[in-house]
Amino acid sequence: MRILLHRADGNTEPWVRDFTEVLPGAEMVVWQEGAQEAPCDYAVLWGPPAALLGQLAQVKAIFLAGAGVDAILKFGDALPNVPIVRLGDAGMAVQMAEYVAHAVLRYFRRFDEYEKQARRGVWSPLALPKKSEFTIGVLGMGKLGLRVIDTMAHFGFPLRGWSRTPKQLAGVACYSGVESLGDFLAGTRVLVCMLPLTPETSNLLDRARLSLLPQGAYLINVARGAHVAEPDLLTLIRSGHLAGATLDVFRNEPLPAPHPFWDEPRITMTPHISALTVRRDSVCQIAGKINALENGEPVADVVDRTLGY
Ligand code: NDP
Ligand code: OXD
């Protein structure tokens, strides 16, 4: 069995090593532009260039070494008509829970303000917001969103979640469909975006939608930069309608040097690290799915190209 491997970061060597250990019968082929390779049975890709698509003609399935699928579905009909399989959790959900819990608690417990006070030598306890009014609203109740909801439930915050299809979850107010988004936002104090990027969710959080959040609301975006209209977010923070944001993802990554976010102290930024790919877990998951496909068995996390996730 031949497996084509590509990673946009070029760090293929440890992946080849892990795949060779986990799937000893497989021959790993690292994609190189211009090289004429014999056909491969499967491909494992992250951020492939268009030039690689020709090498996919005979693959039986494409595996993505990540959870988001926007970077592959953008190739549309140029992709072969084979299953595209993404990572399902594979060690990312717990990281998302850590990241979101940290950001929520920092805002809720006013640690930013204590840090500023400490710099000025000020010793002054601050009042806590009412927890019963501090509702966390999670956009996207999938593999990662559900783990975040479960984690935040332990802290006793009121919780709500928004998804495409209706859900029922004990202790969580569940909303579904675009017609319910206004109500969902109106009662959300901390909005956590954990949606896939699709034609329906692109630019979802624009000025009109963000304005539906109550005064003093806070945004955490760990999904994709294109969910948020960046100038609108900045306007609403500067006007005081929103208290601030923690952003892990941006329209252009790395965030370019002359970008107004760099100068806005109410925006906390991280370089797309909220959930890093855990290589060994990912290799084991993909290898398990390759074995299942070879045995004619179904696999989880197959992307629905029509829905875009
Ligand atoms: P899932 O596919 O498991 O979950 C997606 C959720 O979004 C589902 O609940 C789905 O609804 C909901 N959804 C999709 N479209 C809509 C819509 N139009 N309206 C309302 N809800 C919608 O994805 P994951 O949880 O695994 O991952 C989510 C995203 O997180 C990824 O797509 C990726 O972009 C991002 N990510 C970011 C990382 C980072 O480091 N910053 C790392 C990993 C992922 P339903 O349940 O009804 O289908
Ligand atoms: C992913 C990501 O989608 O790293 O897995 O953003």
CSV table of C-alpha atoms and ligand atoms in Angstrom, one decimal:
chain,number,residue,atom,x,y,z
A,1,MET,CA,0.0,0.0,0.0
A,2,ARG,CA,1.4,3.5,-1.0
A,3,ILE,CA,0.4,6.5,1.1
A,4,LEU,CA,1.0,10.0,-0.2
A,5,LEU,CA,2.0,12.5,2.5
A,6,HIS,CA,2.0,16.2,2.3
A,7,ARG,CA,2.2,18.9,5.1
A,8,ALA,CA,2.2,22.6,4.3
A,9,ASP,CA,4.7,23.1,7.1
A,10,GLY,CA,7.1,20.7,5.4
A,11,ASN,CA,7.6,18.7,8.7
A,12,THR,CA,7.0,15.3,7.2
A,13,GLU,CA,9.8,13.2,8.6
A,14,PRO,CA,8.2,12.4,12.1
A,15,TRP,CA,4.9,11.6,10.3
A,16,VAL,CA,6.7,9.1,8.0
A,17,ARG,CA,8.3,7.6,11.0
A,18,ASP,CA,5.1,7.2,12.9
A,19,PHE,CA,3.1,5.8,9.9
A,20,THR,CA,5.9,3.4,9.2
A,21,GLU,CA,5.7,2.1,12.8
A,22,VAL,CA,1.9,2.0,13.0
A,23,LEU,CA,1.3,0.6,9.4
A,24,PRO,CA,4.5,-1.4,8.8
A,25,GLY,CA,3.2,-2.6,5.4
A,26,ALA,CA,2.7,0.9,4.0
A,27,GLU,CA,5.2,2.7,1.7
A,28,MET,CA,5.2,6.4,2.6
A,29,VAL,CA,5.6,8.8,-0.4
A,30,VAL,CA,6.4,12.4,0.6
A,31,TRP,CA,4.9,14.7,-2.1
A,32,GLN,CA,7.5,16.8,-4.0
A,33,GLU,CA,6.5,19.3,-6.6
A,34,GLY,CA,7.5,18.2,-10.1
A,35,ALA,CA,8.3,14.6,-9.0
A,36,GLN,CA,6.5,11.9,-11.1
A,37,GLU,CA,5.3,9.4,-8.5
A,38,ALA,CA,3.6,6.0,-9.2
A,39,PRO,CA,-0.1,6.2,-8.1
A,40,CYS,CA,-0.9,6.0,-4.4
A,41,ASP,CA,-3.7,4.2,-2.6
A,42,TYR,CA,-4.4,6.9,0.1
A,43,ALA,CA,-3.3,10.5,0.7
A,44,VAL,CA,-2.7,12.2,4.1
A,45,LEU,CA,-2.7,15.9,3.6
A,46,TRP,CA,-2.6,19.2,5.5
A,47,GLY,CA,-2.8,22.4,3.5
A,48,PRO,CA,-2.1,20.9,0.0
A,49,PRO,CA,-1.2,23.1,-3.0
A,50,ALA,CA,-3.3,22.8,-6.2
A,51,ALA,CA,-0.2,21.3,-7.9
A,52,LEU,CA,-0.7,18.2,-5.7
A,53,LEU,CA,-4.2,17.4,-7.0
A,54,GLY,CA,-2.9,15.5,-10.1
A,55,GLN,CA,-1.3,13.0,-7.8
A,56,LEU,CA,-4.7,12.1,-6.3
A,57,ALA,CA,-6.2,10.5,-9.4
A,58,GLN,CA,-6.1,6.9,-8.1
A,59,VAL,CA,-6.4,7.3,-4.3
A,60,LYS,CA,-9.2,5.4,-2.6
A,61,ALA,CA,-9.6,8.1,0.1
A,62,ILE,CA,-8.1,11.4,1.2
A,63,PHE,CA,-7.3,11.8,4.9
A,64,LEU,CA,-6.8,15.3,6.5
A,65,ALA,CA,-4.4,15.7,9.3
A,66,GLY,CA,-6.7,18.2,10.9
A,67,ALA,CA,-10.3,18.9,11.9
A,68,GLY,CA,-11.2,21.7,9.5
A,69,VAL,CA,-11.8,20.9,5.9
A,70,ASP,CA,-12.1,24.3,4.3
A,71,ALA,CA,-8.5,24.2,3.0
A,72,ILE,CA,-9.3,21.1,0.9
A,73,LEU,CA,-12.9,21.7,-0.1
A,74,LYS,CA,-11.9,25.0,-1.7
A,75,PHE,CA,-10.6,22.8,-4.6
A,76,GLY,CA,-14.2,21.8,-5.4
A,77,ASP,CA,-14.6,19.7,-8.5
A,78,ALA,CA,-10.9,19.4,-9.0
A,79,LEU,CA,-10.9,16.8,-6.1
A,80,PRO,CA,-11.4,13.2,-7.0
A,81,ASN,CA,-14.8,11.7,-6.1
A,82,VAL,CA,-13.5,9.6,-3.1
A,83,PRO,CA,-14.2,9.9,0.6
A,84,ILE,CA,-12.5,12.8,2.3
A,85,VAL,CA,-12.0,12.0,6.0
A,86,ARG,CA,-11.0,14.5,8.6
A,87,LEU,CA,-9.7,14.0,12.1
A,88,GLY,CA,-12.4,13.5,14.8
A,89,ASP,CA,-11.0,14.9,18.0
A,90,ALA,CA,-7.7,13.0,18.0
A,91,GLY,CA,-6.5,14.9,21.1
A,92,MET,CA,-7.7,18.3,20.0
A,93,ALA,CA,-11.0,18.5,22.0
A,94,VAL,CA,-9.2,18.6,25.4
A,95,GLN,CA,-6.9,21.4,24.2
A,96,MET,CA,-9.9,23.4,23.0
A,97,ALA,CA,-11.5,22.9,26.4
A,98,GLU,CA,-8.3,24.2,28.1
A,99,TYR,CA,-8.0,27.2,25.9
A,100,VAL,CA,-11.7,28.3,26.1
A,101,ALA,CA,-11.8,27.6,29.9
A,102,HIS,CA,-8.7,29.8,30.4
A,103,ALA,CA,-10.2,32.6,28.2
A,104,VAL,CA,-13.6,32.6,29.9
A,105,LEU,CA,-12.2,32.4,33.4
A,106,ARG,CA,-9.7,35.2,32.7
A,107,TYR,CA,-12.6,37.5,31.7
A,108,PHE,CA,-15.1,36.3,34.3
A,109,ARG,CA,-12.6,36.5,37.3
A,110,ARG,CA,-11.2,39.9,35.9
A,111,PHE,CA,-7.6,38.7,35.8
A,112,ASP,CA,-6.6,41.2,33.1
A,113,GLU,CA,-7.6,44.0,35.5
A,114,TYR,CA,-5.7,42.4,38.4
A,115,GLU,CA,-2.6,42.2,36.2
A,116,LYS,CA,-2.9,46.0,35.5
A,117,GLN,CA,-3.5,46.7,39.1
A,118,ALA,CA,-0.5,44.7,40.2
A,119,ARG,CA,1.7,46.7,37.7
A,120,ARG,CA,0.6,49.8,39.4
A,121,GLY,CA,1.0,48.4,42.9
A,122,VAL,CA,-2.8,48.5,43.6
A,123,TRP,CA,-4.4,46.0,46.1
A,124,SER,CA,-8.1,46.2,45.4
A,125,PRO,CA,-10.6,43.3,45.2
A,126,LEU,CA,-13.0,43.7,42.3
A,127,ALA,CA,-16.7,42.7,42.2
A,128,LEU,CA,-17.5,39.5,40.3
A,129,PRO,CA,-20.1,39.5,37.6
A,130,LYS,CA,-23.2,37.5,38.5
A,131,LYS,CA,-22.5,33.9,37.3
A,132,SER,CA,-26.3,33.3,36.7
A,133,GLU,CA,-26.1,36.1,34.1
A,134,PHE,CA,-22.8,35.0,32.6
A,135,THR,CA,-24.1,32.7,29.9
A,136,ILE,CA,-21.6,31.0,27.6
A,137,GLY,CA,-22.9,30.4,24.1
A,138,VAL,CA,-21.1,27.9,21.9
A,139,LEU,CA,-21.6,28.1,18.2
A,140,GLY,CA,-21.0,24.6,16.9
A,141,MET,CA,-21.9,21.5,19.0
A,142,GLY,CA,-19.6,19.1,17.2
A,143,LYS,CA,-16.7,17.0,18.4
A,144,LEU,CA,-14.9,20.1,19.8
A,145,GLY,CA,-17.8,22.3,20.8
A,146,LEU,CA,-19.4,19.5,22.9
A,147,ARG,CA,-16.2,19.0,24.8
A,148,VAL,CA,-16.0,22.7,25.6
A,149,ILE,CA,-19.7,22.7,26.7
A,150,ASP,CA,-19.0,19.7,29.0
A,151,THR,CA,-16.0,21.4,30.5
A,152,MET,CA,-17.7,24.7,31.2
A,153,ALA,CA,-20.6,22.9,32.8
A,154,HIS,CA,-18.3,21.9,35.7
A,155,PHE,CA,-17.9,25.6,36.5
A,156,GLY,CA,-21.6,26.2,36.8
A,157,PHE,CA,-22.0,28.7,34.0
A,158,PRO,CA,-25.4,28.9,32.2
A,159,LEU,CA,-24.8,27.2,28.9
A,160,ARG,CA,-26.3,27.4,25.4
A,161,GLY,CA,-25.3,25.9,22.1
A,162,TRP,CA,-26.1,26.5,18.5
A,163,SER,CA,-26.0,23.9,15.7
A,164,ARG,CA,-27.4,23.3,12.3
A,165,THR,CA,-29.6,20.3,13.3
A,166,PRO,CA,-31.7,20.3,16.5
A,167,LYS,CA,-30.1,18.8,19.6
A,168,GLN,CA,-31.1,18.0,23.2
A,169,LEU,CA,-28.5,18.2,25.9
A,170,ALA,CA,-29.2,18.1,29.6
A,171,GLY,CA,-28.5,21.5,31.3
A,172,VAL,CA,-27.8,23.2,27.9
A,173,ALA,CA,-30.3,25.5,26.1
A,174,CYS,CA,-30.0,24.2,22.5
A,175,TYR,CA,-30.7,26.4,19.5
A,176,SER,CA,-30.6,25.3,15.8
A,177,GLY,CA,-30.8,27.0,12.5
A,178,VAL,CA,-30.2,30.5,11.4
A,179,GLU,CA,-33.7,31.6,12.4
A,180,SER,CA,-32.8,31.0,16.1
A,181,LEU,CA,-29.4,32.8,16.0
A,182,GLY,CA,-30.8,36.2,17.1
A,183,ASP,CA,-32.3,34.8,20.3
A,184,PHE,CA,-29.2,32.7,20.9
A,185,LEU,CA,-26.9,35.8,20.6
A,186,ALA,CA,-29.2,38.1,22.6
A,187,GLY,CA,-28.8,35.9,25.8
A,188,THR,CA,-25.0,35.1,25.4
A,189,ARG,CA,-22.4,36.9,27.5
A,190,VAL,CA,-19.4,35.0,26.2
A,191,LEU,CA,-19.7,33.8,22.6
A,192,VAL,CA,-17.4,30.9,21.6
A,193,CYS,CA,-17.1,30.2,17.9
A,194,MET,CA,-16.4,26.6,17.1
A,195,LEU,CA,-18.0,26.2,13.7
A,196,PRO,CA,-16.6,24.8,10.5
A,197,LEU,CA,-16.0,27.4,7.8
A,198,THR,CA,-18.7,26.8,5.1
A,199,PRO,CA,-20.6,29.1,2.7
A,200,GLU,CA,-23.3,29.3,5.5
A,201,THR,CA,-20.9,30.3,8.3
A,202,SER,CA,-18.5,32.5,6.5
A,203,ASN,CA,-18.8,36.1,7.8
A,204,LEU,CA,-21.5,34.9,10.2
A,205,LEU,CA,-20.3,37.2,12.9
A,206,ASP,CA,-20.7,40.6,11.2
A,207,ARG,CA,-21.7,43.9,12.7
A,208,ALA,CA,-25.4,43.1,12.7
A,209,ARG,CA,-25.0,39.8,14.4
A,210,LEU,CA,-22.3,40.9,16.9
A,211,SER,CA,-24.5,43.9,17.8
A,212,LEU,CA,-27.2,41.4,19.0
A,213,LEU,CA,-24.9,40.3,21.8
A,214,PRO,CA,-25.6,42.2,25.1
A,215,GLN,CA,-23.5,45.2,26.1
A,216,GLY,CA,-20.2,44.0,27.6
A,217,ALA,CA,-20.2,40.6,25.8
A,218,TYR,CA,-17.0,38.9,24.9
A,219,LEU,CA,-16.0,36.9,21.8
A,220,ILE,CA,-13.7,33.9,21.7
A,221,ASN,CA,-12.9,32.6,18.2
A,222,VAL,CA,-11.1,29.3,17.9
A,223,ALA,CA,-12.6,28.2,14.6
A,224,ARG,CA,-11.6,30.2,11.5
A,225,GLY,CA,-10.8,33.9,11.0
A,226,ALA,CA,-13.3,34.2,8.1
A,227,HIS,CA,-16.3,33.6,10.5
A,228,VAL,CA,-15.7,37.2,11.9
A,229,ALA,CA,-15.9,40.5,10.0
A,230,GLU,CA,-12.7,41.9,11.6
A,231,PRO,CA,-13.4,45.6,11.1
A,232,ASP,CA,-16.9,45.2,12.6
A,233,LEU,CA,-15.5,43.4,15.7
A,234,LEU,CA,-13.0,46.2,16.2
A,235,THR,CA,-15.7,48.9,15.8
A,236,LEU,CA,-17.9,47.2,18.4
A,237,ILE,CA,-15.0,46.8,20.9
A,238,ARG,CA,-13.9,50.4,20.4
A,239,SER,CA,-17.5,51.7,20.8
A,240,GLY,CA,-17.7,49.7,24.2
A,241,HIS,CA,-20.5,47.4,23.0
A,242,LEU,CA,-18.2,44.4,23.3
A,243,ALA,CA,-15.8,44.1,26.2
A,244,GLY,CA,-13.1,42.4,24.1
A,245,ALA,CA,-12.1,39.2,22.4
A,246,THR,CA,-9.7,36.3,22.5
A,247,LEU,CA,-8.8,35.3,19.0
A,248,ASP,CA,-6.8,32.3,17.9
A,249,VAL,CA,-7.6,32.5,14.2
A,250,PHE,CA,-7.5,35.3,11.6
A,251,ARG,CA,-8.4,36.0,8.0
A,252,ASN,CA,-4.8,36.2,7.1
A,253,GLU,CA,-2.4,34.0,9.0
A,254,PRO,CA,0.2,34.9,10.2
A,255,LEU,CA,-1.6,38.1,11.2
A,256,PRO,CA,0.1,40.8,9.1
A,257,ALA,CA,2.3,43.3,10.9
A,258,PRO,CA,0.2,46.5,10.2
A,259,HIS,CA,-3.1,45.2,11.5
A,260,PRO,CA,-5.2,47.2,14.0
A,261,PHE,CA,-5.7,44.1,16.2
A,262,TRP,CA,-2.1,44.3,17.3
A,263,ASP,CA,-2.7,47.7,18.9
A,264,GLU,CA,-6.0,46.9,20.6
A,265,PRO,CA,-5.3,45.9,24.2
A,266,ARG,CA,-8.8,44.4,24.6
A,267,ILE,CA,-8.0,41.8,22.0
A,268,THR,CA,-5.9,38.8,23.2
A,269,MET,CA,-4.3,36.9,20.3
A,270,THR,CA,-2.6,33.6,19.9
A,271,PRO,CA,-1.1,32.1,16.7
A,272,HIS,CA,-3.6,29.4,15.8
A,273,ILE,CA,-2.6,27.1,18.7
A,274,SER,CA,-5.9,26.5,20.5
A,275,ALA,CA,-5.8,22.9,19.5
A,276,LEU,CA,-2.6,21.6,17.9
A,277,THR,CA,-2.6,18.3,15.9
A,278,VAL,CA,-1.4,15.5,18.2
A,279,ARG,CA,0.7,13.5,15.7
A,280,ARG,CA,0.7,10.1,17.3
A,281,ASP,CA,-3.0,10.1,18.0
A,282,SER,CA,-3.7,11.4,14.5
A,283,VAL,CA,-1.6,8.7,12.8
A,284,CYS,CA,-3.2,6.0,14.9
A,285,GLN,CA,-6.7,7.3,14.0
A,286,ILE,CA,-5.9,7.6,10.3
A,287,ALA,CA,-4.2,4.2,10.2
A,288,GLY,CA,-7.3,2.6,11.9
A,289,LYS,CA,-9.5,4.2,9.3
A,290,ILE,CA,-7.3,3.0,6.5
A,291,ASN,CA,-7.5,-0.6,7.9
A,292,ALA,CA,-11.3,-0.3,8.2
A,293,LEU,CA,-11.6,0.9,4.5
A,294,GLU,CA,-9.3,-2.0,3.4
A,295,ASN,CA,-11.7,-4.4,5.2
A,296,GLY,CA,-14.7,-2.8,3.5
A,297,GLU,CA,-15.9,-1.3,6.8
A,298,PRO,CA,-17.4,2.2,7.2
A,299,VAL,CA,-15.3,5.0,8.8
A,300,ALA,CA,-16.4,8.0,10.9
A,301,ASP,CA,-15.7,11.7,10.1
A,302,VAL,CA,-16.3,11.5,6.4
A,303,VAL,CA,-16.8,15.0,5.1
A,304,ASP,CA,-20.2,15.9,3.5
A,305,ARG,CA,-19.1,17.9,0.5
A,306,THR,CA,-22.5,19.4,0.1
A,307,LEU,CA,-22.7,20.7,3.6
A,308,GLY,CA,-19.0,21.7,3.6
A,309,TYR,CA,-18.0,20.0,6.8
B,1,NDP,P1,-17.8,19.1,13.8
B,1,NDP,O1,-18.0,18.9,12.3
B,1,NDP,O2,-17.7,18.0,14.7
B,1,NDP,O3,-18.9,20.1,14.4
B,1,NDP,C1,-19.4,21.2,13.7
B,1,NDP,C2,-20.5,21.8,14.4
B,1,NDP,O4,-20.9,23.0,13.7
B,1,NDP,C3,-21.8,20.9,14.4
B,1,NDP,O5,-22.4,20.9,15.6
B,1,NDP,C4,-22.6,21.5,13.3
B,1,NDP,O6,-24.0,21.3,13.4
B,1,NDP,C5,-22.3,22.9,13.4
B,1,NDP,N1,-22.6,23.7,12.2
B,1,NDP,C6,-22.1,23.5,11.0
B,1,NDP,N2,-22.7,24.3,10.1
B,1,NDP,C7,-23.6,25.0,10.8
B,1,NDP,C8,-24.6,26.0,10.4
B,1,NDP,N3,-24.7,26.5,9.1
B,1,NDP,N4,-25.4,26.5,11.4
B,1,NDP,C9,-25.3,26.1,12.7
B,1,NDP,N5,-24.4,25.1,13.1
B,1,NDP,C10,-23.6,24.6,12.1
B,1,NDP,O7,-16.4,20.0,13.9
B,1,NDP,P2,-15.3,20.0,15.0
B,1,NDP,O8,-16.0,20.3,16.3
B,1,NDP,O9,-14.4,18.8,15.0
B,1,NDP,O10,-14.4,21.3,14.6
B,1,NDP,C11,-15.0,22.6,14.4
B,1,NDP,C12,-14.0,23.5,13.8
B,1,NDP,O11,-13.0,23.9,14.7
B,1,NDP,C13,-13.3,23.0,12.6
B,1,NDP,O12,-14.1,23.0,11.4
B,1,NDP,C14,-12.1,23.9,12.5
B,1,NDP,O13,-12.4,25.0,11.6
B,1,NDP,C15,-11.9,24.4,13.9
B,1,NDP,N6,-10.6,24.0,14.5
B,1,NDP,C16,-9.7,25.0,14.9
B,1,NDP,C17,-8.5,24.6,15.4
B,1,NDP,C18,-7.6,25.6,15.9
B,1,NDP,O14,-6.5,25.3,16.4
B,1,NDP,N7,-8.0,26.9,16.0
B,1,NDP,C19,-8.2,23.2,15.6
B,1,NDP,C20,-9.2,22.3,15.2
B,1,NDP,C21,-10.4,22.7,14.6
B,1,NDP,P3,-24.7,19.8,13.4
B,1,NDP,O15,-24.3,19.2,14.7
B,1,NDP,O16,-26.1,20.0,13.3
B,1,NDP,O17,-24.1,19.1,12.2
B,2,OXD,C1,-7.7,22.2,12.3
B,2,OXD,C2,-6.8,23.3,12.6
B,2,OXD,O1,-8.7,22.4,11.7
B,2,OXD,O2,-5.7,23.0,13.0
B,2,OXD,O3,-7.4,21.0,12.7
B,2,OXD,O4,-7.2,24.4,12.5
